[in-house]
Amino acid sequence: HGRQSGREMQVRGLVLDAERQQLGNVHESLNRFDTLEGIMTMIADKLQTVRQRIEAACAAAGRDPREVTLLAVSKTFGPDAVRAAHAAGQTHFGENYLQEAVDKRAALGDLPLVWHCIGPIQSNKTRLVAEHFDWAHTVDRLKIAQRLSEQRPAHLPPLQICLQVNIDGGPNKSGVAPADALALARAVAQLPQLTLRGLMTIPEPAPDFAAALAVHRQARALFDDLRAAGLPLDTLSMGMTGDLEAAIHAGSTMVRVGTAIFGGRTSPA
C-alpha cells in the first residue's frame, strides 16, 4: 500500500496520530467501557441490597415499604455513578458539597432527578441551594430559611424544607435544639416559596440497635409533637447505612444511604 505518513493509522490499537490526544488508545477506551459497565452492575446490585434491607426493616416494624424513600447520597461520586443509579431505578439524590452538586446536576440535566441538599448551609451559599435544589434538609436557623425563601426563583416550585434537629445534644452536631424546634417550625412554615415537610436528624453513632432505636424514637416523638401542634409534617429524614433498620423501626420516612450504594468515599476535589 506504499509508505504511510505519520498522520495515518498506526497498528497495534493506536488511533490516527492527528486524533490521538482526543481519542487516545483504542484499548483504553474499551477498558473504560468495561469499567463503566462494571460500575453500573455494582451500583444496581448494591441498590437492590439496600432496598431489601428497607423492605425487611419495614416488615419487622409492621410498615409498608412504600412509606420509606431511599435517598442515595452521591457526594464525591461523579455523574457516571448517579447515572448508573438512576438506570437502576433511583430518583432521589443527596449532596453535601454545593458547588460539586451544582456541576453534577448540570451534567445530568437530561435525567428527571430530585436533588436534596444534606450538607451545611452557610449564609453566603443559600442562593446555590435556592436555585439548584429541590429539598434542603439542614435548615436550623430562621435566617437561613428567610434567605432561601427570598432567593428561591419564582418560576420554581417551593423548596421542600426539613429542619435539622440536634436530637441527642451532640456537641459537634448542627441542628436546632428540640426545645426550640416548634417555634422555628412555625416561623419557617409562614415563609413564601418554602414548604416545611419535616425533620432531619444525624445522631451520634450508637453502639447497638437498642441504643439507636432509643434516639430515633426521641426524634419521632418530637415529630409527633409538632404535628399535634398543627404543623402538617410528613417527612422524618433519619437513618443512614449503619442504622437504617432502627430508624425505620422508629418511624423514619426517608433514609440517607451512601456507602452501601456507592462504596467508600474519596475526598472532594
XYZ file of N, CA and C in Angstrom:
807
model
N 0.824 -1.229 0.000
C 0.000 0.000 0.000
C 0.845 1.260 0.000
N 2.166 1.100 -0.121
C 3.018 2.278 -0.120
C 3.298 2.755 1.290
N 4.203 3.733 1.388
C 4.567 4.251 2.704
C 3.417 5.066 3.286
N 3.104 4.820 4.566
C 2.064 5.598 5.235
C 2.709 6.761 5.979
N 2.076 7.918 5.930
C 2.598 9.069 6.657
C 2.334 8.910 8.150
N 3.019 9.734 8.961
C 2.850 9.657 10.420
C 1.455 10.018 10.866
N 0.681 10.678 9.996
C -0.683 11.064 10.373
C -1.686 9.967 10.089
N -1.246 8.932 9.382
C -2.185 7.867 9.060
C -2.191 6.826 10.169
N -3.085 5.872 10.017
C -3.296 4.908 11.097
C -2.041 4.100 11.391
N -1.764 3.934 12.656
C -0.693 3.067 13.087
C -1.298 1.819 13.700
N -0.568 0.770 13.644
C -1.102 -0.509 14.088
C -1.045 -0.632 15.594
N -1.454 -1.803 16.070
C -1.411 -2.181 17.475
C -2.310 -1.297 18.344
N -3.491 -1.046 17.849
C -4.512 -0.430 18.694
C -4.454 1.074 18.807
N -3.505 1.738 18.124
C -3.440 3.186 18.241
C -4.294 3.840 17.168
N -4.892 4.951 17.510
C -5.713 5.670 16.542
C -4.839 6.597 15.729
N -5.419 7.305 14.782
C -4.674 8.246 13.960
C -3.893 9.224 14.831
N -2.646 9.466 14.438
C -1.837 10.398 15.210
C -2.527 11.741 15.410
N -3.166 12.217 14.364
C -3.791 13.538 14.442
C -4.913 13.594 15.456
N -5.483 12.425 15.794
C -6.614 12.384 16.733
C -6.216 11.765 18.063
N -4.935 11.481 18.192
C -4.530 10.653 19.320
C -4.813 11.316 20.667
N -4.576 12.625 20.743
C -4.808 13.307 22.012
C -6.279 13.270 22.408
N -7.145 13.312 21.411
C -8.578 13.347 21.701
C -9.130 11.952 21.975
N -8.714 10.994 21.176
C -9.323 9.673 21.261
C -8.502 8.680 22.075
N -7.196 8.893 22.136
C -6.353 8.012 22.920
C -6.248 6.619 22.334
N -5.869 5.721 23.182
C -5.671 4.344 22.764
C -7.003 3.608 22.708
N -7.229 2.874 21.632
C -8.496 2.159 21.472
C -8.731 1.201 22.640
N -7.670 0.535 23.054
C -7.811 -0.424 24.156
C -8.236 0.274 25.443
N -7.695 1.494 25.680
C -8.087 2.237 26.873
C -9.563 2.574 26.834
N -10.054 2.941 25.644
C -11.476 3.256 25.510
C -12.334 2.034 25.832
N -11.896 0.889 25.332
C -12.642 -0.339 25.617
C -12.593 -0.677 27.098
N -11.423 -0.467 27.718
C -11.314 -0.739 29.146
C -12.224 0.182 29.944
N -12.294 1.439 29.522
C -13.175 2.377 30.226
C -14.632 1.942 30.088
N -14.986 1.479 28.889
C -16.352 0.990 28.683
C -16.630 -0.177 29.619
N -15.668 -1.103 29.717
C -15.844 -2.245 30.618
C -15.996 -1.770 32.049
N -15.207 -0.760 32.429
C -15.272 -0.248 33.796
C -16.638 0.364 34.074
N -17.170 1.153 33.127
C -18.484 1.759 33.315
C -19.561 0.686 33.432
N -19.460 -0.339 32.617
C -20.420 -1.435 32.717
C -20.338 -2.079 34.090
N -19.114 -2.250 34.576
C -18.932 -2.846 35.897
C -19.502 -1.970 36.998
N -19.281 -0.649 36.872
C -19.827 0.280 37.861
C -21.352 0.210 37.876
N -21.962 0.191 36.702
C -23.419 0.138 36.621
C -23.964 -1.125 37.275
N -23.310 -2.245 37.015
C -23.761 -3.504 37.605
C -23.587 -3.487 39.112
N -22.426 -2.996 39.572
C -22.160 -2.951 41.006
C -23.184 -2.080 41.734
N -23.433 -0.885 41.205
C -24.375 0.027 41.854
C -25.786 -0.545 41.834
N -26.186 -1.163 40.735
C -27.515 -1.782 40.667
C -27.643 -2.887 41.720
N -26.607 -3.689 41.871
C -26.637 -4.765 42.869
C -26.711 -4.201 44.282
N -25.926 -3.167 44.555
C -25.915 -2.580 45.894
C -27.257 -1.903 46.204
N -27.827 -1.241 45.208
C -29.151 -0.639 45.412
C -30.187 -1.699 45.760
N -30.132 -2.814 45.066
C -31.073 -3.884 45.345
C -30.905 -4.404 46.767
N -29.666 -4.524 47.214
C -29.407 -4.987 48.574
C -29.967 -4.005 49.600
N -29.773 -2.704 49.365
C -30.300 -1.690 50.291
C -31.822 -1.724 50.303
N -32.425 -1.860 49.142
C -33.893 -1.928 49.094
C -34.413 -3.149 49.847
N -33.688 -4.245 49.760
C -34.083 -5.438 50.510
C -33.968 -5.193 52.013
N -32.936 -4.454 52.430
C -32.807 -4.100 53.846
C -33.990 -3.244 54.294
N -34.378 -2.287 53.464
C -35.515 -1.424 53.802
C -36.795 -2.251 53.904
N -36.995 -3.139 52.946
C -38.196 -3.985 52.965
C -38.225 -4.876 54.203
N -37.080 -5.446 54.556
C -37.023 -6.305 55.742
C -37.274 -5.509 57.017
N -36.705 -4.297 57.086
C -36.916 -3.451 58.259
C -38.382 -3.046 58.384
N -39.001 -2.724 57.266
C -40.422 -2.367 57.287
C -41.278 -3.561 57.715
N -40.942 -4.747 57.218
C -41.686 -5.944 57.605
C -41.576 -6.176 59.110
N -40.377 -6.000 59.656
C -40.167 -6.203 61.091
C -40.922 -5.175 61.929
N -41.095 -3.973 61.367
C -41.778 -2.898 62.084
C -43.271 -2.837 61.770
N -43.746 -3.731 60.894
C -45.147 -3.707 60.511
C -45.520 -2.510 59.663
N -44.576 -2.061 58.822
C -44.803 -0.889 57.985
C -44.789 -1.257 56.511
N -45.381 -0.392 55.703
C -45.383 -0.548 54.251
C -44.085 0.048 53.711
N -43.289 -0.699 52.942
C -42.042 -0.152 52.395
C -42.246 1.100 51.549
N -43.438 1.277 51.017
C -43.694 2.466 50.206
C -43.718 3.738 51.046
N -43.738 3.584 52.376
C -43.702 4.750 53.260
C -42.292 5.312 53.413
N -41.283 4.589 52.949
C -39.892 4.983 53.169
C -39.219 5.288 51.827
N -38.724 6.515 51.689
C -37.999 6.931 50.492
C -36.506 6.705 50.694
N -35.861 6.123 49.693
C -34.416 5.944 49.734
C -33.754 7.150 49.077
N -32.934 7.849 49.856
C -32.158 8.972 49.350
C -30.719 8.500 49.172
N -30.265 8.432 47.929
C -28.903 7.970 47.636
C -27.937 9.140 47.790
N -26.991 9.001 48.709
C -26.054 10.082 48.988
C -24.860 9.941 48.045
N -24.800 10.818 47.054
C -23.844 10.686 45.960
C -22.683 11.666 46.063
N -22.494 12.288 47.210
C -21.393 13.247 47.362
C -20.057 12.571 47.052
N -19.193 13.282 46.357
C -17.844 12.901 45.912
C -17.852 11.877 44.778
N -19.010 11.399 44.369
C -19.089 10.484 43.235
C -19.573 11.248 42.004
N -19.011 10.911 40.853
C -19.273 11.668 39.646
C -20.601 11.364 38.987
N -20.887 12.089 37.909
C -22.148 11.898 37.189
C -22.377 10.466 36.711
N -21.309 9.748 36.342
C -21.482 8.373 35.865
C -22.131 7.501 36.937
N -21.721 7.703 38.201
C -22.283 6.903 39.291
C -23.760 7.223 39.492
N -24.105 8.505 39.423
C -25.505 8.909 39.560
C -26.328 8.362 38.404
N -25.765 8.445 37.212
C -26.480 7.936 36.035
C -26.722 6.430 36.166
N -25.730 5.718 36.693
C -25.892 4.278 36.890
C -26.976 3.980 37.909
N -27.023 4.766 38.984
C -28.057 4.561 39.999
C -29.441 4.866 39.435
N -29.537 5.919 38.629
C -30.819 6.234 38.003
C -31.266 5.106 37.082
N -30.323 4.539 36.335
C -30.660 3.427 35.440
C -31.197 2.235 36.217
N -30.811 2.150 37.502
C -31.289 1.068 38.360
C -32.535 1.465 39.145
N -33.146 2.599 38.787
C -34.428 2.975 39.371
C -34.380 4.011 40.469
N -33.211 4.599 40.743
C -33.089 5.575 41.826
C -33.373 6.986 41.318
N -34.162 7.743 42.082
C -34.572 9.085 41.659
C -34.046 10.185 42.572
N -34.010 9.919 43.876
C -33.652 10.947 44.865
C -32.169 10.838 45.217
N -31.460 11.988 45.128
C -30.029 12.010 45.399
C -29.698 13.133 46.383
N -28.839 12.811 47.341
C -28.419 13.773 48.354
C -26.990 14.208 48.149
N -26.744 15.510 48.303
C -25.413 16.073 48.107
C -25.049 16.978 49.280
N -23.765 16.923 49.677
C -23.264 17.754 50.774
C -22.499 18.978 50.294
N -21.771 18.825 49.191
C -20.888 19.887 48.718
C -21.580 20.628 47.578
N -21.896 21.901 47.831
C -22.851 22.597 46.978
C -22.355 22.807 45.557
N -21.133 23.297 45.389
C -20.671 23.558 44.027
C -20.515 22.256 43.250
N -20.020 21.222 43.911
C -19.942 19.910 43.266
C -21.326 19.459 42.794
N -22.322 19.678 43.645
C -23.677 19.252 43.308
C -24.239 20.043 42.134
N -23.980 21.343 42.103
C -24.478 22.177 41.010
C -23.874 21.718 39.682
N -22.566 21.450 39.683
C -21.907 20.978 38.464
C -22.455 19.618 38.039
N -22.683 18.762 39.007
C -23.172 17.415 38.723
C -24.584 17.486 38.144
N -25.395 18.342 38.736
C -26.774 18.471 38.234
C -26.771 18.964 36.786
N -25.880 19.898 36.469
C -25.802 20.404 35.102
C -25.422 19.292 34.127
N -24.534 18.401 34.571
C -24.100 17.301 33.702
C -25.177 16.236 33.526
N -26.178 16.268 34.398
C -27.224 15.244 34.386
C -28.595 15.852 34.101
N -28.584 16.993 33.422
C -29.830 17.707 33.184
C -30.848 16.961 32.349
N -30.405 15.908 31.663
C -31.331 15.127 30.842
C -32.126 14.119 31.659
N -31.778 13.962 32.933
C -32.460 12.966 33.763
C -33.433 13.639 34.735
N -34.588 13.018 34.991
C -35.582 13.586 35.913
C -35.259 13.224 37.355
N -34.253 13.877 37.924
C -33.782 13.566 39.264
C -34.313 14.587 40.277
N -34.357 14.173 41.541
C -34.745 15.054 42.635
C -33.508 15.238 43.511
N -33.088 16.495 43.686
C -31.836 16.802 44.366
C -32.094 17.343 45.770
N -31.409 16.745 46.743
C -31.563 17.101 48.157
C -30.246 17.656 48.686
N -30.278 18.826 49.261
C -29.114 19.362 49.963
C -29.117 18.817 51.382
N -28.072 18.046 51.721
C -27.999 17.460 53.061
C -26.732 17.910 53.785
N -26.036 18.902 53.229
C -24.847 19.446 53.871
C -25.146 20.778 54.533
N -24.192 21.274 55.307
C -24.383 22.566 55.989
C -24.668 23.685 54.986
N -25.553 24.596 55.372
C -25.898 25.728 54.504
C -25.434 27.007 55.189
N -24.375 27.618 54.652
C -23.901 28.887 55.169
C -24.658 30.028 54.491
N -24.673 31.173 55.155
C -25.440 32.304 54.631
C -25.022 32.691 53.222
N -23.720 32.592 52.926
C -23.253 33.008 51.609
C -23.465 31.945 50.537
N -24.055 30.816 50.905
C -24.302 29.739 49.942
C -25.791 29.454 49.747
N -26.644 30.249 50.362
C -28.077 29.956 50.273
C -28.607 30.071 48.842
N -28.034 30.970 48.042
C -28.549 31.136 46.686
C -28.342 29.872 45.855
N -27.202 29.214 46.033
C -26.958 27.966 45.313
C -28.035 26.934 45.651
N -28.373 26.856 46.925
C -29.397 25.892 47.347
C -30.759 26.299 46.805
N -31.089 27.564 46.927
C -32.405 28.048 46.495
C -32.621 27.854 45.001
N -31.552 27.987 44.219
C -31.705 27.950 42.765
C -31.533 26.558 42.157
N -30.869 25.648 42.865
C -30.478 24.396 42.215
C -30.985 23.114 42.889
N -31.583 23.215 44.053
C -32.038 22.021 44.755
C -33.560 21.973 44.841
N -34.065 20.768 45.061
C -35.498 20.572 45.270
C -35.846 20.497 46.758
N -34.896 19.987 47.551
C -35.071 19.852 49.002
C -33.852 20.426 49.715
N -34.064 20.910 50.935
C -32.980 21.282 51.849
C -33.290 20.668 53.209
N -32.381 19.813 53.688
C -32.623 19.061 54.930
C -31.981 19.682 56.160
N -31.166 20.708 55.987
C -30.299 21.137 57.082
C -30.581 22.557 57.563
N -31.808 22.984 57.468
C -32.177 24.315 57.951
C -32.320 24.248 59.475
N -31.525 25.063 60.174
C -31.612 25.054 61.643
C -31.669 26.457 62.235
N -31.761 27.467 61.343
C -31.871 28.861 61.785
C -32.875 29.584 60.900
N -33.621 30.494 61.483
C -34.618 31.239 60.719
C -33.941 32.091 59.646
N -32.760 32.636 59.936
C -32.055 33.469 58.964
C -31.797 32.701 57.665
N -31.397 31.451 57.775
C -31.130 30.643 56.584
C -32.425 30.400 55.816
N -33.488 30.092 56.538
C -34.779 29.856 55.884
C -35.260 31.114 55.165
N -35.092 32.266 55.793
C -35.522 33.519 55.167
C -34.758 33.787 53.881
N -33.459 33.532 53.889
C -32.656 33.745 52.679
C -33.067 32.764 51.576
N -33.317 31.523 51.938
C -33.784 30.555 50.942
C -35.112 30.991 50.346
N -35.992 31.500 51.185
C -37.302 31.968 50.729
C -37.157 33.143 49.757
N -36.313 34.093 50.112
C -36.127 35.286 49.287
C -35.445 34.953 47.959
N -34.571 33.961 47.968
C -33.754 33.674 46.792
C -34.306 32.542 45.923
N -35.382 31.911 46.345
C -35.972 30.858 45.519
C -36.625 31.484 44.295
N -36.191 31.105 43.084
C -36.780 31.708 41.882
C -38.286 31.457 41.793
N -38.998 32.464 41.350
C -40.458 32.397 41.322
C -40.980 31.328 40.377
N -40.196 30.986 39.342
C -40.683 30.007 38.374
C -40.516 28.572 38.860
N -39.822 28.377 39.982
C -39.628 27.028 40.504
C -40.673 26.702 41.560
N -40.984 25.418 41.738
C -41.875 25.034 42.837
C -41.243 25.409 44.169
N -42.026 25.490 45.233
C -41.441 25.796 46.540
C -40.332 24.799 46.910
N -39.312 25.322 47.587
C -38.233 24.468 48.083
C -38.766 23.677 49.276
N -38.559 22.366 49.254
C -39.042 21.490 50.318
C -38.031 21.503 51.468
N -38.511 21.750 52.675
C -37.631 22.014 53.813
C -37.809 20.993 54.928
N -36.671 20.489 55.423
C -36.644 19.768 56.694
C -35.785 20.564 57.674
N -36.217 20.643 58.907
C -35.424 21.280 59.952
C -34.474 20.260 60.546
N -33.190 20.616 60.612
C -32.238 19.724 61.257
C -32.308 19.933 62.760
N -32.510 18.843 63.470
C -32.638 18.888 64.929
C -31.470 18.127 65.547
N -30.824 18.750 66.517
C -29.745 18.080 67.261
C -30.404 17.249 68.358
N -30.897 16.084 67.969
C -31.808 15.331 68.819
C -31.146 14.781 70.067
N -29.846 14.470 69.992
C -29.176 13.885 71.152
C -28.188 14.842 71.808
N -28.209 16.110 71.387
C -27.343 17.100 72.022
C -25.871 16.926 71.733
N -25.540 16.254 70.638
C -24.133 16.049 70.288
C -23.407 17.375 70.153
N -22.246 17.532 70.817
C -21.565 18.837 70.848
C -21.041 19.290 69.495
N -20.804 18.369 68.584
C -20.245 18.718 67.279
C -21.277 18.692 66.160
N -22.539 18.592 66.517
C -23.591 18.486 65.514
C -24.307 19.821 65.333
N -24.654 20.100 64.076
C -25.524 21.235 63.812
C -26.949 20.836 64.183
N -27.826 21.804 64.162
C -29.234 21.495 64.422
C -29.828 22.346 65.513
N -31.111 22.613 65.372
C -31.845 23.340 66.400
C -32.072 22.417 67.590
N -32.060 22.988 68.781
C -32.351 22.201 69.978
C -33.809 21.755 69.929
N -34.108 20.539 70.400
C -35.504 20.070 70.368
C -36.485 21.046 71.011
N -36.074 21.713 72.087
C -36.975 22.631 72.779
C -37.325 23.848 71.928
N -36.477 24.161 70.942
C -36.713 25.339 70.100
C -37.305 24.987 68.737
N -37.531 23.708 68.505
C -37.952 23.268 67.181
C -39.346 23.768 66.810
N -40.268 23.783 67.743
C -41.640 24.192 67.422
C -41.693 25.645 66.979
N -41.001 26.525 67.708
C -41.017 27.944 67.341
C -40.397 28.151 65.960
N -39.280 27.470 65.685
C -38.651 27.609 64.376
C -39.555 27.057 63.282
N -40.177 25.914 63.541
C -41.062 25.308 62.545
C -42.223 26.237 62.203
N -42.805 26.847 63.199
C -43.922 27.759 62.954
C -43.490 28.952 62.116
N -42.303 29.473 62.379
C -41.815 30.627 61.615
C -41.499 30.233 60.168
N -40.836 29.101 59.985
C -40.477 28.668 58.629
C -41.722 28.348 57.814
N -42.732 27.789 58.446
C -43.955 27.405 57.740
C -44.669 28.611 57.135
N -44.375 29.809 57.630
C -45.038 31.012 57.125
C -44.324 31.633 55.933
N -43.127 31.158 55.611
C -42.335 31.808 54.578
C -42.785 31.392 53.181
N -42.876 32.369 52.257
C -43.242 32.030 50.872
C -42.116 31.285 50.169
N -42.483 30.521 49.161
C -41.538 29.774 48.319
C -40.837 28.635 49.062
N -41.301 28.338 50.273
C -40.819 27.183 51.017
C -42.007 26.346 51.452
N -41.815 25.037 51.509
C -42.816 24.138 52.085
C -42.134 23.319 53.176
N -42.552 23.527 54.403
C -41.972 22.779 55.518
C -42.515 21.354 55.499
N -41.614 20.379 55.374
C -42.023 18.984 55.258
C -41.778 18.164 56.512
N -40.740 18.510 57.282
C -40.487 17.669 58.438
C -39.166 17.945 59.109
N -38.595 16.896 59.700
C -37.372 16.998 60.493
C -36.294 16.088 59.924
N -35.033 16.471 60.167
C -33.882 15.646 59.817
C -32.965 15.555 61.027
N -32.427 14.365 61.274
C -31.507 14.184 62.392
C -30.279 13.400 61.945
N -29.149 13.694 62.604
C -27.908 12.932 62.435
C -27.364 12.660 63.840
N -27.919 11.691 64.554
C -27.429 11.435 65.910
C -26.021 10.848 65.915
N -25.383 10.926 67.075
C -24.079 10.287 67.243
C -24.219 8.785 67.003
N -23.186 8.138 66.481
C -23.259 6.685 66.274
C -23.594 5.952 67.572
N -24.497 4.986 67.456
C -24.926 4.229 68.632
C -24.229 2.866 68.656
N -24.002 2.316 69.849
C -23.277 1.042 69.933
C -24.078 -0.164 69.470
N -25.413 -0.050 69.491
C -26.228 -1.208 69.104
C -27.611 -0.747 68.668
N -28.413 -1.717 68.228
C -29.754 -1.415 67.713
C -30.617 -0.719 68.761
N -30.598 -1.216 69.996
C -31.461 -0.656 71.044
C -31.127 0.806 71.317
N -29.831 1.114 71.363
C -29.430 2.492 71.632
C -29.816 3.404 70.468
N -29.612 2.921 69.241
C -30.012 3.713 68.074
C -31.520 3.928 68.059
N -32.251 2.892 68.361
C -33.710 2.986 68.366
C -34.194 4.014 69.375
N -33.569 4.047 70.548
C -33.986 4.989 71.591
C -33.835 6.435 71.124
N -32.727 6.736 70.470
C -32.510 8.102 69.990
C -33.478 8.433 68.859
N -33.649 7.508 67.931
C -34.572 7.756 66.817
C -36.006 7.934 67.321
N -36.354 7.241 68.390
C -37.705 7.420 68.955
C -37.882 8.809 69.557
N -36.803 9.410 70.033
C -36.898 10.794 70.509
C -37.265 11.722 69.344
N -36.658 11.486 68.205
C -36.976 12.301 67.029
C -38.413 12.080 66.589
N -38.846 10.836 66.609
C -40.224 10.544 66.232
C -41.209 11.222 67.191
N -40.888 11.239 68.484
C -41.767 11.892 69.462
C -41.857 13.397 69.192
N -40.724 14.013 68.865
C -40.735 15.442 68.547
C -41.545 15.698 67.277
N -41.355 14.860 66.284
C -42.120 14.952 65.036
C -43.619 14.880 65.327
N -44.022 13.935 66.173
C -45.443 13.797 66.535
C -45.942 15.016 67.299
N -45.085 15.586 68.163
C -45.477 16.781 68.918
C -45.742 17.955 67.972
N -44.893 18.118 66.972
C -45.084 19.227 66.031
C -46.345 19.027 65.196
N -46.606 17.803 64.828
C -47.849 17.527 64.103
C -49.067 17.807 64.979
N -48.968 17.420 66.229
C -50.083 17.665 67.158
C -50.312 19.160 67.377
N -49.248 19.948 67.188
C -49.366 21.400 67.344
C -49.948 22.062 66.094
N -50.261 21.255 65.085
C -50.936 21.784 63.908
C -50.078 21.938 62.677
N -48.822 21.503 62.726
C -47.952 21.603 61.558
C -48.127 20.359 60.691
N -48.428 20.523 59.406
C -48.735 19.378 58.527
C -47.465 18.696 57.997
N -46.703 18.116 58.895
C -45.437 17.487 58.513
C -45.675 16.060 58.028
N -44.834 15.626 57.062
C -44.975 14.252 56.566
C -43.635 13.544 56.366
N -42.525 14.219 56.710
C -41.209 13.658 56.422
C -40.339 13.627 57.670
N -39.798 12.450 57.959
C -38.844 12.274 59.050
C -37.592 11.660 58.430
N -36.619 12.515 58.157
C -35.396 12.118 57.462
C -34.368 11.674 58.496
N -34.261 10.379 58.702
C -33.291 9.867 59.677
C -32.949 8.423 59.342
N -31.718 8.077 59.653
C -31.214 6.745 59.346
C -30.264 6.779 58.170
N -29.107 6.120 58.347
C -28.104 6.040 57.296
C -27.692 4.580 57.125
N -26.585 4.338 56.443
C -26.171 2.970 56.144
C -26.118 2.104 57.405
N -25.570 2.638 58.482
C -25.341 1.826 59.666
C -26.530 1.637 60.580
N -27.543 2.488 60.462
C -28.641 2.426 61.443
C -30.020 2.548 60.807
N -30.127 2.251 59.513
C -31.416 2.459 58.857
C -32.507 1.564 59.423
N -32.142 0.360 59.885
C -33.163 -0.541 60.449
C -33.805 0.067 61.697
N -32.969 0.592 62.591
C -33.501 1.205 63.814
C -34.330 2.443 63.484
N -33.862 3.224 62.513
C -34.592 4.434 62.126
C -35.963 4.096 61.559
N -36.014 3.092 60.721
C -37.297 2.685 60.138
C -38.222 2.152 61.222
N -37.676 1.402 62.156
C -38.499 0.880 63.256
C -39.109 2.028 64.064
N -38.362 3.141 64.178
C -38.849 4.287 64.945
C -39.800 5.172 64.149
N -39.861 4.995 62.821
C -40.808 5.774 62.035
C -40.228 6.637 60.946
N -38.952 6.447 60.607
C -38.355 7.230 59.528
C -39.145 7.064 58.234
N -39.242 8.166 57.486
C -39.876 8.106 56.157
C -38.865 8.339 55.033
N -37.610 8.628 55.411
C -36.567 8.840 54.401
C -35.218 8.464 55.011
N -34.542 7.501 54.390
C -33.218 7.105 54.862
C -32.175 7.569 53.855
N -31.032 8.024 54.370
C -29.975 8.614 53.555
C -28.807 7.636 53.504
N -28.613 7.011 52.371
C -27.639 5.924 52.256
C -26.638 6.233 51.156
N -25.343 6.217 51.511
C -24.301 6.463 50.535
C -23.353 5.295 50.383
N -22.649 4.969 51.456
C -21.605 3.943 51.404
C -22.136 2.601 50.901
N -23.310 2.217 51.352
C -23.847 0.909 50.969
C -24.279 0.867 49.501
N -24.341 2.021 48.846
C -24.705 2.080 47.423
C -23.482 2.315 46.550
N -22.691 3.313 46.915
C -21.592 3.730 46.053
C -20.223 3.237 46.517
N -20.131 2.718 47.728
C -18.847 2.278 48.243
C -18.182 3.368 49.062
N -16.916 3.144 49.414
C -16.173 4.105 50.224
C -15.958 5.407 49.484
N -15.812 6.474 50.262
C -15.726 7.810 49.674
C -14.286 8.267 49.519
N -14.109 9.173 48.571
C -12.858 9.898 48.429
C -13.132 11.348 48.801
N -12.086 12.075 49.124
C -12.267 13.490 49.465
C -12.645 14.256 48.213
N -13.490 15.301 48.369
C -13.867 16.098 47.200
C -12.659 16.809 46.636
N -12.697 17.017 45.346
C -11.563 17.706 44.699
C -11.507 19.151 45.138
